[in-house]
């Protein structure tokens, strides 16, 4: 059985990495996926449509919202995945790099959910998943900005989970906190550190984007109908 048959899904940051795998997997599971990003990749098809999106730009978020709504009249699932890093030791971190990471990873999620959350509340149902990180839970050297954005997102999503369901709508909002997953973002980390990160997991390896996408598909689906306001780790058992 297809887990997401006929669902209308919006995925931000879907040109590569975890977002791309989510888009591919959700389409495989029967959804019509709007794979949104600043620039176009090369994997689109009948069930995976490209839509331009810059989450730091309110007008761009609004345009996505209006376009999807005017075509389908509803949105079943939002995956707020877009995120960036600007790693630096705190003493060297510029305020611009702090602000850009917060504006993208935290406020970018706010901009999308400010539109799609109330829509789902009116529909009476919907599932939202936002991408946090093990770094939001445990911190990381050189990532004060990123850790703040990913930790902030957890409190923000719990607030959304309470707010959009308060009148009985079956709107679920969850966060997923991946560990170190082999994407372009993680591959930028120096090799010796990646080895340390793998050693810190119970499974002694880094993760694959597919291993996150599988969880996201489940959370987005009706199979997860009683799961809301939570954070689920996908990190191979990474301990502090
Ligand atoms: N964990 C442990 N030690 C770390 C570290 C980390 N995350 N980051 C840096 N260090 C250590 C370095 O090994 C180095 O140690 P020594 O003094 O013993 O040599 C020291 O801290 C200073 O680091 P650098 O010499 O590299 O300092 P720099 O100013 O040249 O660069 C940096 C700083 C850009 C933060 C660089 O160290 C770096 O890229 N670190 C990795 C940051 C990281 O882990 N990013 C994760 C990206 S993936 C992601 O964000 C996705 C997700 O959700 C998990």
PDB file of C-alpha atoms and ligand atoms in Angstrom:
ATOM      1  CA  UNK A   1       0.000   0.000   0.000  1.00  0.00           C
ATOM      2  CA  UNK A   2       1.233   3.513  -0.767  1.00  0.00           C
ATOM      3  CA  UNK A   3       1.721   5.418   2.480  1.00  0.00           C
ATOM      4  CA  UNK A   4       0.987   8.864   1.033  1.00  0.00           C
ATOM      5  CA  UNK A   5      -1.451   8.108  -1.770  1.00  0.00           C
ATOM      6  CA  UNK A   6      -2.807  11.328  -3.345  1.00  0.00           C
ATOM      7  CA  UNK A   7      -1.396  13.586  -0.633  1.00  0.00           C
ATOM      8  CA  UNK A   8      -0.395  17.100  -1.680  1.00  0.00           C
ATOM      9  CA  UNK A   9       3.033  17.675  -0.169  1.00  0.00           C
ATOM     10  CA  UNK A  10       5.350  20.684  -0.005  1.00  0.00           C
ATOM     11  CA  UNK A  11       9.042  20.081   0.779  1.00  0.00           C
ATOM     12  CA  UNK A  12      11.433  23.008   1.261  1.00  0.00           C
ATOM     13  CA  UNK A  13      15.141  22.655   0.564  1.00  0.00           C
ATOM     14  CA  UNK A  14      14.447  19.758  -1.769  1.00  0.00           C
ATOM     15  CA  UNK A  15      17.140  20.177  -4.419  1.00  0.00           C
ATOM     16  CA  UNK A  16      19.654  17.877  -2.699  1.00  0.00           C
ATOM     17  CA  UNK A  17      20.575  16.037   0.470  1.00  0.00           C
ATOM     18  CA  UNK A  18      17.856  14.926   2.858  1.00  0.00           C
ATOM     19  CA  UNK A  19      15.208  17.130   1.182  1.00  0.00           C
ATOM     20  CA  UNK A  20      15.764  15.498  -2.206  1.00  0.00           C
ATOM     21  CA  UNK A  21      15.444  12.008  -0.697  1.00  0.00           C
ATOM     22  CA  UNK A  22      12.250  13.049   1.073  1.00  0.00           C
ATOM     23  CA  UNK A  23      10.778  14.300  -2.213  1.00  0.00           C
ATOM     24  CA  UNK A  24      11.739  11.106  -4.077  1.00  0.00           C
ATOM     25  CA  UNK A  25      10.506   8.794  -1.340  1.00  0.00           C
ATOM     26  CA  UNK A  26       7.206  10.643  -0.901  1.00  0.00           C
ATOM     27  CA  UNK A  27       6.519  10.535  -4.631  1.00  0.00           C
ATOM     28  CA  UNK A  28       7.270   6.797  -4.543  1.00  0.00           C
ATOM     29  CA  UNK A  29       4.712   6.526  -1.748  1.00  0.00           C
ATOM     30  CA  UNK A  30       2.017   8.044  -3.959  1.00  0.00           C
ATOM     31  CA  UNK A  31       2.181  11.765  -3.089  1.00  0.00           C
ATOM     32  CA  UNK A  32       2.215  14.732  -5.449  1.00  0.00           C
ATOM     33  CA  UNK A  33       5.305  16.563  -4.237  1.00  0.00           C
ATOM     34  CA  UNK A  34       6.238  20.206  -4.666  1.00  0.00           C
ATOM     35  CA  UNK A  35      10.023  20.049  -4.364  1.00  0.00           C
ATOM     36  CA  UNK A  36      10.982  23.609  -3.494  1.00  0.00           C
ATOM     37  CA  UNK A  37      14.374  25.264  -3.529  1.00  0.00           C
ATOM     38  CA  UNK A  38      16.238  28.363  -4.640  1.00  0.00           C
ATOM     39  CA  UNK A  39      17.652  26.647  -7.705  1.00  0.00           C
ATOM     40  CA  UNK A  40      16.521  23.753  -9.842  1.00  0.00           C
ATOM     41  CA  UNK A  41      17.975  20.240  -9.744  1.00  0.00           C
ATOM     42  CA  UNK A  42      17.420  17.476 -12.314  1.00  0.00           C
ATOM     43  CA  UNK A  43      15.157  14.829 -10.817  1.00  0.00           C
ATOM     44  CA  UNK A  44      11.654  16.237 -11.332  1.00  0.00           C
ATOM     45  CA  UNK A  45       8.808  14.311 -12.989  1.00  0.00           C
ATOM     46  CA  UNK A  46       5.030  13.817 -13.099  1.00  0.00           C
ATOM     47  CA  UNK A  47       4.741  13.443  -9.302  1.00  0.00           C
ATOM     48  CA  UNK A  48       7.635  15.713  -8.316  1.00  0.00           C
ATOM     49  CA  UNK A  49       7.176  19.314  -9.400  1.00  0.00           C
ATOM     50  CA  UNK A  50       9.757  22.048  -8.975  1.00  0.00           C
ATOM     51  CA  UNK A  51       8.714  25.313  -7.325  1.00  0.00           C
ATOM     52  CA  UNK A  52      11.139  28.141  -6.671  1.00  0.00           C
ATOM     53  CA  UNK A  53      11.409  29.032  -2.992  1.00  0.00           C
ATOM     54  CA  UNK A  54      13.699  31.194  -0.900  1.00  0.00           C
ATOM     55  CA  UNK A  55      12.637  30.732   2.729  1.00  0.00           C
ATOM     56  CA  UNK A  56      14.322  34.008   3.733  1.00  0.00           C
ATOM     57  CA  UNK A  57      11.912  35.875   1.447  1.00  0.00           C
ATOM     58  CA  UNK A  58       8.336  36.257   2.726  1.00  0.00           C
ATOM     59  CA  UNK A  59       7.014  37.057  -0.785  1.00  0.00           C
ATOM     60  CA  UNK A  60       8.575  33.862  -2.148  1.00  0.00           C
ATOM     61  CA  UNK A  61       6.861  31.796   0.589  1.00  0.00           C
ATOM     62  CA  UNK A  62       3.578  33.548  -0.131  1.00  0.00           C
ATOM     63  CA  UNK A  63       3.870  32.822  -3.867  1.00  0.00           C
ATOM     64  CA  UNK A  64       4.460  29.120  -3.211  1.00  0.00           C
ATOM     65  CA  UNK A  65       1.465  29.028  -0.879  1.00  0.00           C
ATOM     66  CA  UNK A  66      -0.823  30.767  -3.391  1.00  0.00           C
ATOM     67  CA  UNK A  67       0.320  28.661  -6.342  1.00  0.00           C
ATOM     68  CA  UNK A  68      -0.192  25.313  -4.602  1.00  0.00           C
ATOM     69  CA  UNK A  69      -3.489  26.392  -3.083  1.00  0.00           C
ATOM     70  CA  UNK A  70      -4.881  27.733  -6.357  1.00  0.00           C
ATOM     71  CA  UNK A  71      -4.061  24.417  -8.094  1.00  0.00           C
ATOM     72  CA  UNK A  72      -5.231  21.964  -5.443  1.00  0.00           C
ATOM     73  CA  UNK A  73      -7.317  23.882  -2.889  1.00  0.00           C
ATOM     74  CA  UNK A  74      -5.510  22.091  -0.060  1.00  0.00           C
ATOM     75  CA  UNK A  75      -2.122  21.052   1.292  1.00  0.00           C
ATOM     76  CA  UNK A  76      -1.875  17.825   3.279  1.00  0.00           C
ATOM     77  CA  UNK A  77       1.771  17.818   4.299  1.00  0.00           C
ATOM     78  CA  UNK A  78       4.522  20.408   4.802  1.00  0.00           C
ATOM     79  CA  UNK A  79       8.129  19.353   5.316  1.00  0.00           C
ATOM     80  CA  UNK A  80      10.121  22.397   6.464  1.00  0.00           C
ATOM     81  CA  UNK A  81      13.557  21.081   5.649  1.00  0.00           C
ATOM     82  CA  UNK A  82      15.531  23.978   4.168  1.00  0.00           C
ATOM     83  CA  UNK A  83      18.606  24.833   6.192  1.00  0.00           C
ATOM     84  CA  UNK A  84      22.165  26.084   5.922  1.00  0.00           C
ATOM     85  CA  UNK A  85      25.372  26.137   7.945  1.00  0.00           C
ATOM     86  CA  UNK A  86      27.916  28.940   8.405  1.00  0.00           C
ATOM     87  CA  UNK A  87      30.263  27.208  10.830  1.00  0.00           C
ATOM     88  CA  UNK A  88      32.932  29.151  12.711  1.00  0.00           C
ATOM     89  CA  UNK A  89      34.400  29.180  16.189  1.00  0.00           C
ATOM     90  CA  UNK A  90      32.352  31.676  18.210  1.00  0.00           C
ATOM     91  CA  UNK A  91      35.196  34.183  18.550  1.00  0.00           C
ATOM     92  CA  UNK A  92      35.338  34.362  14.718  1.00  0.00           C
ATOM     93  CA  UNK A  93      31.625  34.096  13.948  1.00  0.00           C
ATOM     94  CA  UNK A  94      30.309  37.248  12.287  1.00  0.00           C
ATOM     95  CA  UNK A  95      26.939  38.680  13.263  1.00  0.00           C
ATOM     96  CA  UNK A  96      25.925  38.409   9.610  1.00  0.00           C
ATOM     97  CA  UNK A  97      26.567  34.658   9.641  1.00  0.00           C
ATOM     98  CA  UNK A  98      24.705  34.299  12.920  1.00  0.00           C
ATOM     99  CA  UNK A  99      21.732  36.232  11.537  1.00  0.00           C
ATOM    100  CA  UNK A 100      21.675  34.430   8.179  1.00  0.00           C
ATOM    101  CA  UNK A 101      21.530  30.983   9.791  1.00  0.00           C
ATOM    102  CA  UNK A 102      18.739  32.051  12.155  1.00  0.00           C
ATOM    103  CA  UNK A 103      16.845  33.786   9.340  1.00  0.00           C
ATOM    104  CA  UNK A 104      17.027  30.675   7.161  1.00  0.00           C
ATOM    105  CA  UNK A 105      16.755  27.737   9.566  1.00  0.00           C
ATOM    106  CA  UNK A 106      14.448  29.203  12.207  1.00  0.00           C
ATOM    107  CA  UNK A 107      12.549  32.136  10.732  1.00  0.00           C
ATOM    108  CA  UNK A 108      12.362  30.324   7.380  1.00  0.00           C
ATOM    109  CA  UNK A 109      10.337  27.604   9.102  1.00  0.00           C
ATOM    110  CA  UNK A 110       8.197  30.263  10.808  1.00  0.00           C
ATOM    111  CA  UNK A 111       7.477  31.963   7.456  1.00  0.00           C
ATOM    112  CA  UNK A 112       6.218  28.709   5.931  1.00  0.00           C
ATOM    113  CA  UNK A 113       4.233  27.487   8.928  1.00  0.00           C
ATOM    114  CA  UNK A 114       2.654  30.936   9.393  1.00  0.00           C
ATOM    115  CA  UNK A 115       1.016  30.272   6.015  1.00  0.00           C
ATOM    116  CA  UNK A 116       0.471  26.506   5.924  1.00  0.00           C
ATOM    117  CA  UNK A 117      -0.390  25.990   9.628  1.00  0.00           C
ATOM    118  CA  UNK A 118      -3.537  28.142   9.632  1.00  0.00           C
ATOM    119  CA  UNK A 119      -4.545  26.607   6.294  1.00  0.00           C
ATOM    120  CA  UNK A 120      -4.328  23.121   7.796  1.00  0.00           C
ATOM    121  CA  UNK A 121      -6.245  24.309  10.854  1.00  0.00           C
ATOM    122  CA  UNK A 122      -9.052  25.480   8.549  1.00  0.00           C
ATOM    123  CA  UNK A 123      -8.916  22.202   6.607  1.00  0.00           C
ATOM    124  CA  UNK A 124      -9.196  20.376   9.920  1.00  0.00           C
ATOM    125  CA  UNK A 125      -6.150  18.211   9.261  1.00  0.00           C
ATOM    126  CA  UNK A 126      -2.537  18.223   8.115  1.00  0.00           C
ATOM    127  CA  UNK A 127       0.931  17.075   9.024  1.00  0.00           C
ATOM    128  CA  UNK A 128       3.969  19.310   9.393  1.00  0.00           C
ATOM    129  CA  UNK A 129       7.496  18.058   9.983  1.00  0.00           C
ATOM    130  CA  UNK A 130      10.414  20.441  10.586  1.00  0.00           C
ATOM    131  CA  UNK A 131      14.061  19.488  10.386  1.00  0.00           C
ATOM    132  CA  UNK A 132      15.950  19.990  13.627  1.00  0.00           C
ATOM    133  CA  UNK A 133      19.313  18.343  14.330  1.00  0.00           C
ATOM    134  CA  UNK A 134      21.277  16.467  16.965  1.00  0.00           C
ATOM    135  CA  UNK A 135      23.214  19.749  17.137  1.00  0.00           C
ATOM    136  CA  UNK A 136      20.060  21.509  18.394  1.00  0.00           C
ATOM    137  CA  UNK A 137      19.885  19.005  21.268  1.00  0.00           C
ATOM    138  CA  UNK A 138      23.567  18.581  22.112  1.00  0.00           C
ATOM    139  CA  UNK A 139      25.340  21.674  20.707  1.00  0.00           C
ATOM    140  CA  UNK A 140      28.469  21.471  18.572  1.00  0.00           C
ATOM    141  CA  UNK A 141      31.833  23.221  18.494  1.00  0.00           C
ATOM    142  CA  UNK A 142      31.782  25.814  15.693  1.00  0.00           C
ATOM    143  CA  UNK A 143      27.990  25.798  15.345  1.00  0.00           C
ATOM    144  CA  UNK A 144      26.571  28.257  17.906  1.00  0.00           C
ATOM    145  CA  UNK A 145      24.362  29.799  15.207  1.00  0.00           C
ATOM    146  CA  UNK A 146      23.163  26.488  13.769  1.00  0.00           C
ATOM    147  CA  UNK A 147      22.591  24.948  17.231  1.00  0.00           C
ATOM    148  CA  UNK A 148      20.532  27.980  18.272  1.00  0.00           C
ATOM    149  CA  UNK A 149      18.394  27.739  15.136  1.00  0.00           C
ATOM    150  CA  UNK A 150      17.788  23.997  15.481  1.00  0.00           C
ATOM    151  CA  UNK A 151      17.060  24.195  19.228  1.00  0.00           C
ATOM    152  CA  UNK A 152      14.739  27.165  18.700  1.00  0.00           C
ATOM    153  CA  UNK A 153      12.858  25.217  16.107  1.00  0.00           C
ATOM    154  CA  UNK A 154      11.977  22.531  18.645  1.00  0.00           C
ATOM    155  CA  UNK A 155      10.223  24.987  20.982  1.00  0.00           C
ATOM    156  CA  UNK A 156       8.604  26.708  18.031  1.00  0.00           C
ATOM    157  CA  UNK A 157       7.195  23.440  16.645  1.00  0.00           C
ATOM    158  CA  UNK A 158       5.813  22.407  20.034  1.00  0.00           C
ATOM    159  CA  UNK A 159       4.056  25.788  20.167  1.00  0.00           C
ATOM    160  CA  UNK A 160       2.613  25.219  16.689  1.00  0.00           C
ATOM    161  CA  UNK A 161       1.489  21.714  17.682  1.00  0.00           C
ATOM    162  CA  UNK A 162      -0.506  23.194  20.580  1.00  0.00           C
ATOM    163  CA  UNK A 163      -1.779  26.196  18.656  1.00  0.00           C
ATOM    164  CA  UNK A 164      -3.103  24.606  15.467  1.00  0.00           C
ATOM    165  CA  UNK A 165      -4.831  21.731  17.272  1.00  0.00           C
ATOM    166  CA  UNK A 166      -6.402  23.798  20.016  1.00  0.00           C
ATOM    167  CA  UNK A 167      -9.873  23.779  18.459  1.00  0.00           C
ATOM    168  CA  UNK A 168      -9.790  20.083  17.627  1.00  0.00           C
ATOM    169  CA  UNK A 169      -8.215  20.159  14.156  1.00  0.00           C
ATOM    170  CA  UNK A 170      -6.138  17.055  13.472  1.00  0.00           C
ATOM    171  CA  UNK A 171      -3.052  19.091  12.639  1.00  0.00           C
ATOM    172  CA  UNK A 172       0.163  17.426  13.757  1.00  0.00           C
ATOM    173  CA  UNK A 173       3.493  19.222  14.056  1.00  0.00           C
ATOM    174  CA  UNK A 174       6.663  17.265  14.767  1.00  0.00           C
ATOM    175  CA  UNK A 175      10.398  17.804  14.526  1.00  0.00           C
ATOM    176  CA  UNK A 176      12.992  15.291  13.415  1.00  0.00           C
ATOM    177  CA  UNK A 177      16.550  15.551  14.705  1.00  0.00           C
ATOM    178  CA  UNK A 178      19.007  13.789  12.404  1.00  0.00           C
ATOM    179  CA  UNK A 179      22.573  13.101  13.425  1.00  0.00           C
ATOM    180  CA  UNK A 180      25.397  13.314  10.921  1.00  0.00           C
ATOM    181  CA  UNK A 181      23.922  12.227   7.615  1.00  0.00           C
ATOM    182  CA  UNK A 182      26.073  11.869   4.512  1.00  0.00           C
ATOM    183  CA  UNK A 183      25.004  14.930   2.525  1.00  0.00           C
ATOM    184  CA  UNK A 184      26.952  17.771   0.896  1.00  0.00           C
ATOM    185  CA  UNK A 185      26.515  19.741   4.157  1.00  0.00           C
ATOM    186  CA  UNK A 186      28.206  17.090   6.279  1.00  0.00           C
ATOM    187  CA  UNK A 187      30.827  16.181   3.672  1.00  0.00           C
ATOM    188  CA  UNK A 188      32.285  19.698   4.165  1.00  0.00           C
ATOM    189  CA  UNK A 189      33.318  18.715   7.721  1.00  0.00           C
ATOM    190  CA  UNK A 190      36.996  17.753   8.073  1.00  0.00           C
ATOM    191  CA  UNK A 191      37.537  13.986   7.667  1.00  0.00           C
ATOM    192  CA  UNK A 192      39.002  13.439  11.160  1.00  0.00           C
ATOM    193  CA  UNK A 193      35.945  15.028  12.781  1.00  0.00           C
ATOM    194  CA  UNK A 194      33.581  12.911  10.687  1.00  0.00           C
ATOM    195  CA  UNK A 195      35.362   9.831  11.970  1.00  0.00           C
ATOM    196  CA  UNK A 196      34.909  11.093  15.551  1.00  0.00           C
ATOM    197  CA  UNK A 197      31.201  11.710  14.922  1.00  0.00           C
ATOM    198  CA  UNK A 198      30.773   8.183  13.524  1.00  0.00           C
ATOM    199  CA  UNK A 199      32.593   6.729  16.561  1.00  0.00           C
ATOM    200  CA  UNK A 200      30.224   8.605  18.891  1.00  0.00           C
ATOM    201  CA  UNK A 201      27.228   6.734  17.480  1.00  0.00           C
ATOM    202  CA  UNK A 202      26.222   3.325  18.794  1.00  0.00           C
ATOM    203  CA  UNK A 203      26.130   2.020  15.233  1.00  0.00           C
ATOM    204  CA  UNK A 204      29.652   3.382  14.512  1.00  0.00           C
ATOM    205  CA  UNK A 205      28.707   4.996  11.233  1.00  0.00           C
ATOM    206  CA  UNK A 206      27.184   8.128   9.715  1.00  0.00           C
ATOM    207  CA  UNK A 207      23.629   8.004   8.377  1.00  0.00           C
ATOM    208  CA  UNK A 208      22.204   7.994   4.866  1.00  0.00           C
ATOM    209  CA  UNK A 209      19.554  10.493   3.659  1.00  0.00           C
ATOM    210  CA  UNK A 210      17.176   7.581   2.953  1.00  0.00           C
ATOM    211  CA  UNK A 211      17.231   6.656   6.646  1.00  0.00           C
ATOM    212  CA  UNK A 212      15.804  10.075   7.510  1.00  0.00           C
ATOM    213  CA  UNK A 213      13.374  10.140   4.586  1.00  0.00           C
ATOM    214  CA  UNK A 214      11.743   6.883   5.719  1.00  0.00           C
ATOM    215  CA  UNK A 215      10.889   8.390   9.119  1.00  0.00           C
ATOM    216  CA  UNK A 216       9.598  11.598   7.554  1.00  0.00           C
ATOM    217  CA  UNK A 217       7.271   9.634   5.253  1.00  0.00           C
ATOM    218  CA  UNK A 218       5.865   7.784   8.246  1.00  0.00           C
ATOM    219  CA  UNK A 219       5.373  10.984  10.283  1.00  0.00           C
ATOM    220  CA  UNK A 220       3.697  12.691   7.333  1.00  0.00           C
ATOM    221  CA  UNK A 221       1.328   9.772   6.806  1.00  0.00           C
ATOM    222  CA  UNK A 222      -1.940   8.878   8.520  1.00  0.00           C
ATOM    223  CA  UNK A 223      -0.102   5.956  10.149  1.00  0.00           C
ATOM    224  CA  UNK A 224       1.333   8.562  12.561  1.00  0.00           C
ATOM    225  CA  UNK A 225      -2.115   9.957  13.399  1.00  0.00           C
ATOM    226  CA  UNK A 226      -1.475  10.115  17.184  1.00  0.00           C
ATOM    227  CA  UNK A 227       2.046  11.525  17.061  1.00  0.00           C
ATOM    228  CA  UNK A 228       2.353  15.275  17.526  1.00  0.00           C
ATOM    229  CA  UNK A 229       4.444  17.838  19.400  1.00  0.00           C
ATOM    230  CA  UNK A 230       7.448  15.558  19.580  1.00  0.00           C
ATOM    231  CA  UNK A 231      11.063  15.365  18.431  1.00  0.00           C
ATOM    232  CA  UNK A 232      12.349  12.115  16.999  1.00  0.00           C
ATOM    233  CA  UNK A 233      16.083  11.402  16.798  1.00  0.00           C
ATOM    234  CA  UNK A 234      17.568   9.638  13.773  1.00  0.00           C
ATOM    235  CA  UNK A 235      21.191   9.585  14.809  1.00  0.00           C
ATOM    236  CA  UNK A 236      22.438   6.022  15.150  1.00  0.00           C
ATOM    237  CA  UNK A 237      22.353   6.371  18.928  1.00  0.00           C
ATOM    238  CA  UNK A 238      24.698   9.339  19.185  1.00  0.00           C
ATOM    239  CA  UNK A 239      25.409   9.996  22.852  1.00  0.00           C
ATOM    240  CA  UNK A 240      26.733  13.141  24.493  1.00  0.00           C
TER     241      UNK A 240
HETATM  242  N1  LIG B   1      33.854  18.773  17.421  1.00  0.00           N
HETATM  243  C1  LIG B   1      35.044  18.618  18.050  1.00  0.00           C
HETATM  244  N2  LIG B   1      36.119  19.402  17.809  1.00  0.00           N
HETATM  245  C2  LIG B   1      35.974  20.377  16.910  1.00  0.00           C
HETATM  246  C3  LIG B   1      34.769  20.622  16.215  1.00  0.00           C
HETATM  247  C4  LIG B   1      33.696  19.759  16.512  1.00  0.00           C
HETATM  248  N3  LIG B   1      32.520  19.907  15.922  1.00  0.00           N
HETATM  249  N4  LIG B   1      34.938  21.677  15.401  1.00  0.00           N
HETATM  250  C5  LIG B   1      36.208  22.082  15.558  1.00  0.00           C
HETATM  251  N5  LIG B   1      36.836  21.292  16.454  1.00  0.00           N
HETATM  252  C6  LIG B   1      38.213  21.411  16.931  1.00  0.00           C
HETATM  253  C7  LIG B   1      39.236  21.260  15.814  1.00  0.00           C
HETATM  254  O1  LIG B   1      39.546  19.880  15.600  1.00  0.00           O
HETATM  255  C8  LIG B   1      40.398  22.041  16.358  1.00  0.00           C
HETATM  256  O2  LIG B   1      41.052  21.271  17.340  1.00  0.00           O
HETATM  257  P1  LIG B   1      42.602  21.548  17.716  1.00  0.00           P
HETATM  258  O3  LIG B   1      42.638  22.900  18.361  1.00  0.00           O
HETATM  259  O4  LIG B   1      42.912  20.436  18.646  1.00  0.00           O
HETATM  260  O5  LIG B   1      43.341  21.482  16.414  1.00  0.00           O
HETATM  261  C9  LIG B   1      39.716  23.211  17.068  1.00  0.00           C
HETATM  262  O6  LIG B   1      38.395  22.761  17.384  1.00  0.00           O
HETATM  263  C10 LIG B   1      39.641  24.462  16.244  1.00  0.00           C
HETATM  264  O7  LIG B   1      39.161  24.110  14.954  1.00  0.00           O
HETATM  265  P2  LIG B   1      39.870  24.593  13.611  1.00  0.00           P
HETATM  266  O8  LIG B   1      41.362  24.612  13.755  1.00  0.00           O
HETATM  267  O9  LIG B   1      39.276  23.779  12.490  1.00  0.00           O
HETATM  268  O10 LIG B   1      39.354  26.099  13.545  1.00  0.00           O
HETATM  269  P3  LIG B   1      38.954  26.930  12.282  1.00  0.00           P
HETATM  270  O11 LIG B   1      38.665  28.285  12.788  1.00  0.00           O
HETATM  271  O12 LIG B   1      39.946  26.736  11.182  1.00  0.00           O
HETATM  272  O13 LIG B   1      37.583  26.239  11.764  1.00  0.00           O
HETATM  273  C11 LIG B   1      35.374  25.327  11.975  1.00  0.00           C
HETATM  274  C12 LIG B   1      36.478  26.173  12.615  1.00  0.00           C
HETATM  275  C13 LIG B   1      34.879  25.998  10.688  1.00  0.00           C
HETATM  276  C14 LIG B   1      34.240  25.289  13.017  1.00  0.00           C
HETATM  277  C15 LIG B   1      35.903  23.907  11.625  1.00  0.00           C
HETATM  278  O14 LIG B   1      36.600  23.362  12.741  1.00  0.00           O
HETATM  279  C16 LIG B   1      34.795  22.956  11.263  1.00  0.00           C
HETATM  280  O15 LIG B   1      34.373  22.887  10.109  1.00  0.00           O
HETATM  281  N6  LIG B   1      34.322  22.191  12.262  1.00  0.00           N
HETATM  282  C17 LIG B   1      33.215  21.242  12.064  1.00  0.00           C
HETATM  283  C18 LIG B   1      31.910  21.877  12.436  1.00  0.00           C
HETATM  284  C19 LIG B   1      30.814  20.843  12.308  1.00  0.00           C
HETATM  285  O16 LIG B   1      30.840  19.816  12.975  1.00  0.00           O
HETATM  286  N7  LIG B   1      29.812  21.088  11.457  1.00  0.00           N
HETATM  287  C20 LIG B   1      28.753  20.178  11.245  1.00  0.00           C
HETATM  288  C21 LIG B   1      28.185  20.392   9.862  1.00  0.00           C
HETATM  289  S1  LIG B   1      26.984  19.185   9.440  1.00  0.00           S
HETATM  290  C22 LIG B   1      25.569  19.764  10.076  1.00  0.00           C
HETATM  291  O17 LIG B   1      25.493  20.828  10.609  1.00  0.00           O
HETATM  292  C23 LIG B   1      24.359  18.909   9.893  1.00  0.00           C
HETATM  293  C24 LIG B   1      23.799  18.470  11.187  1.00  0.00           C
HETATM  294  O18 LIG B   1      22.697  18.857  11.518  1.00  0.00           O
HETATM  295  C25 LIG B   1      24.547  17.481  12.005  1.00  0.00           C
END
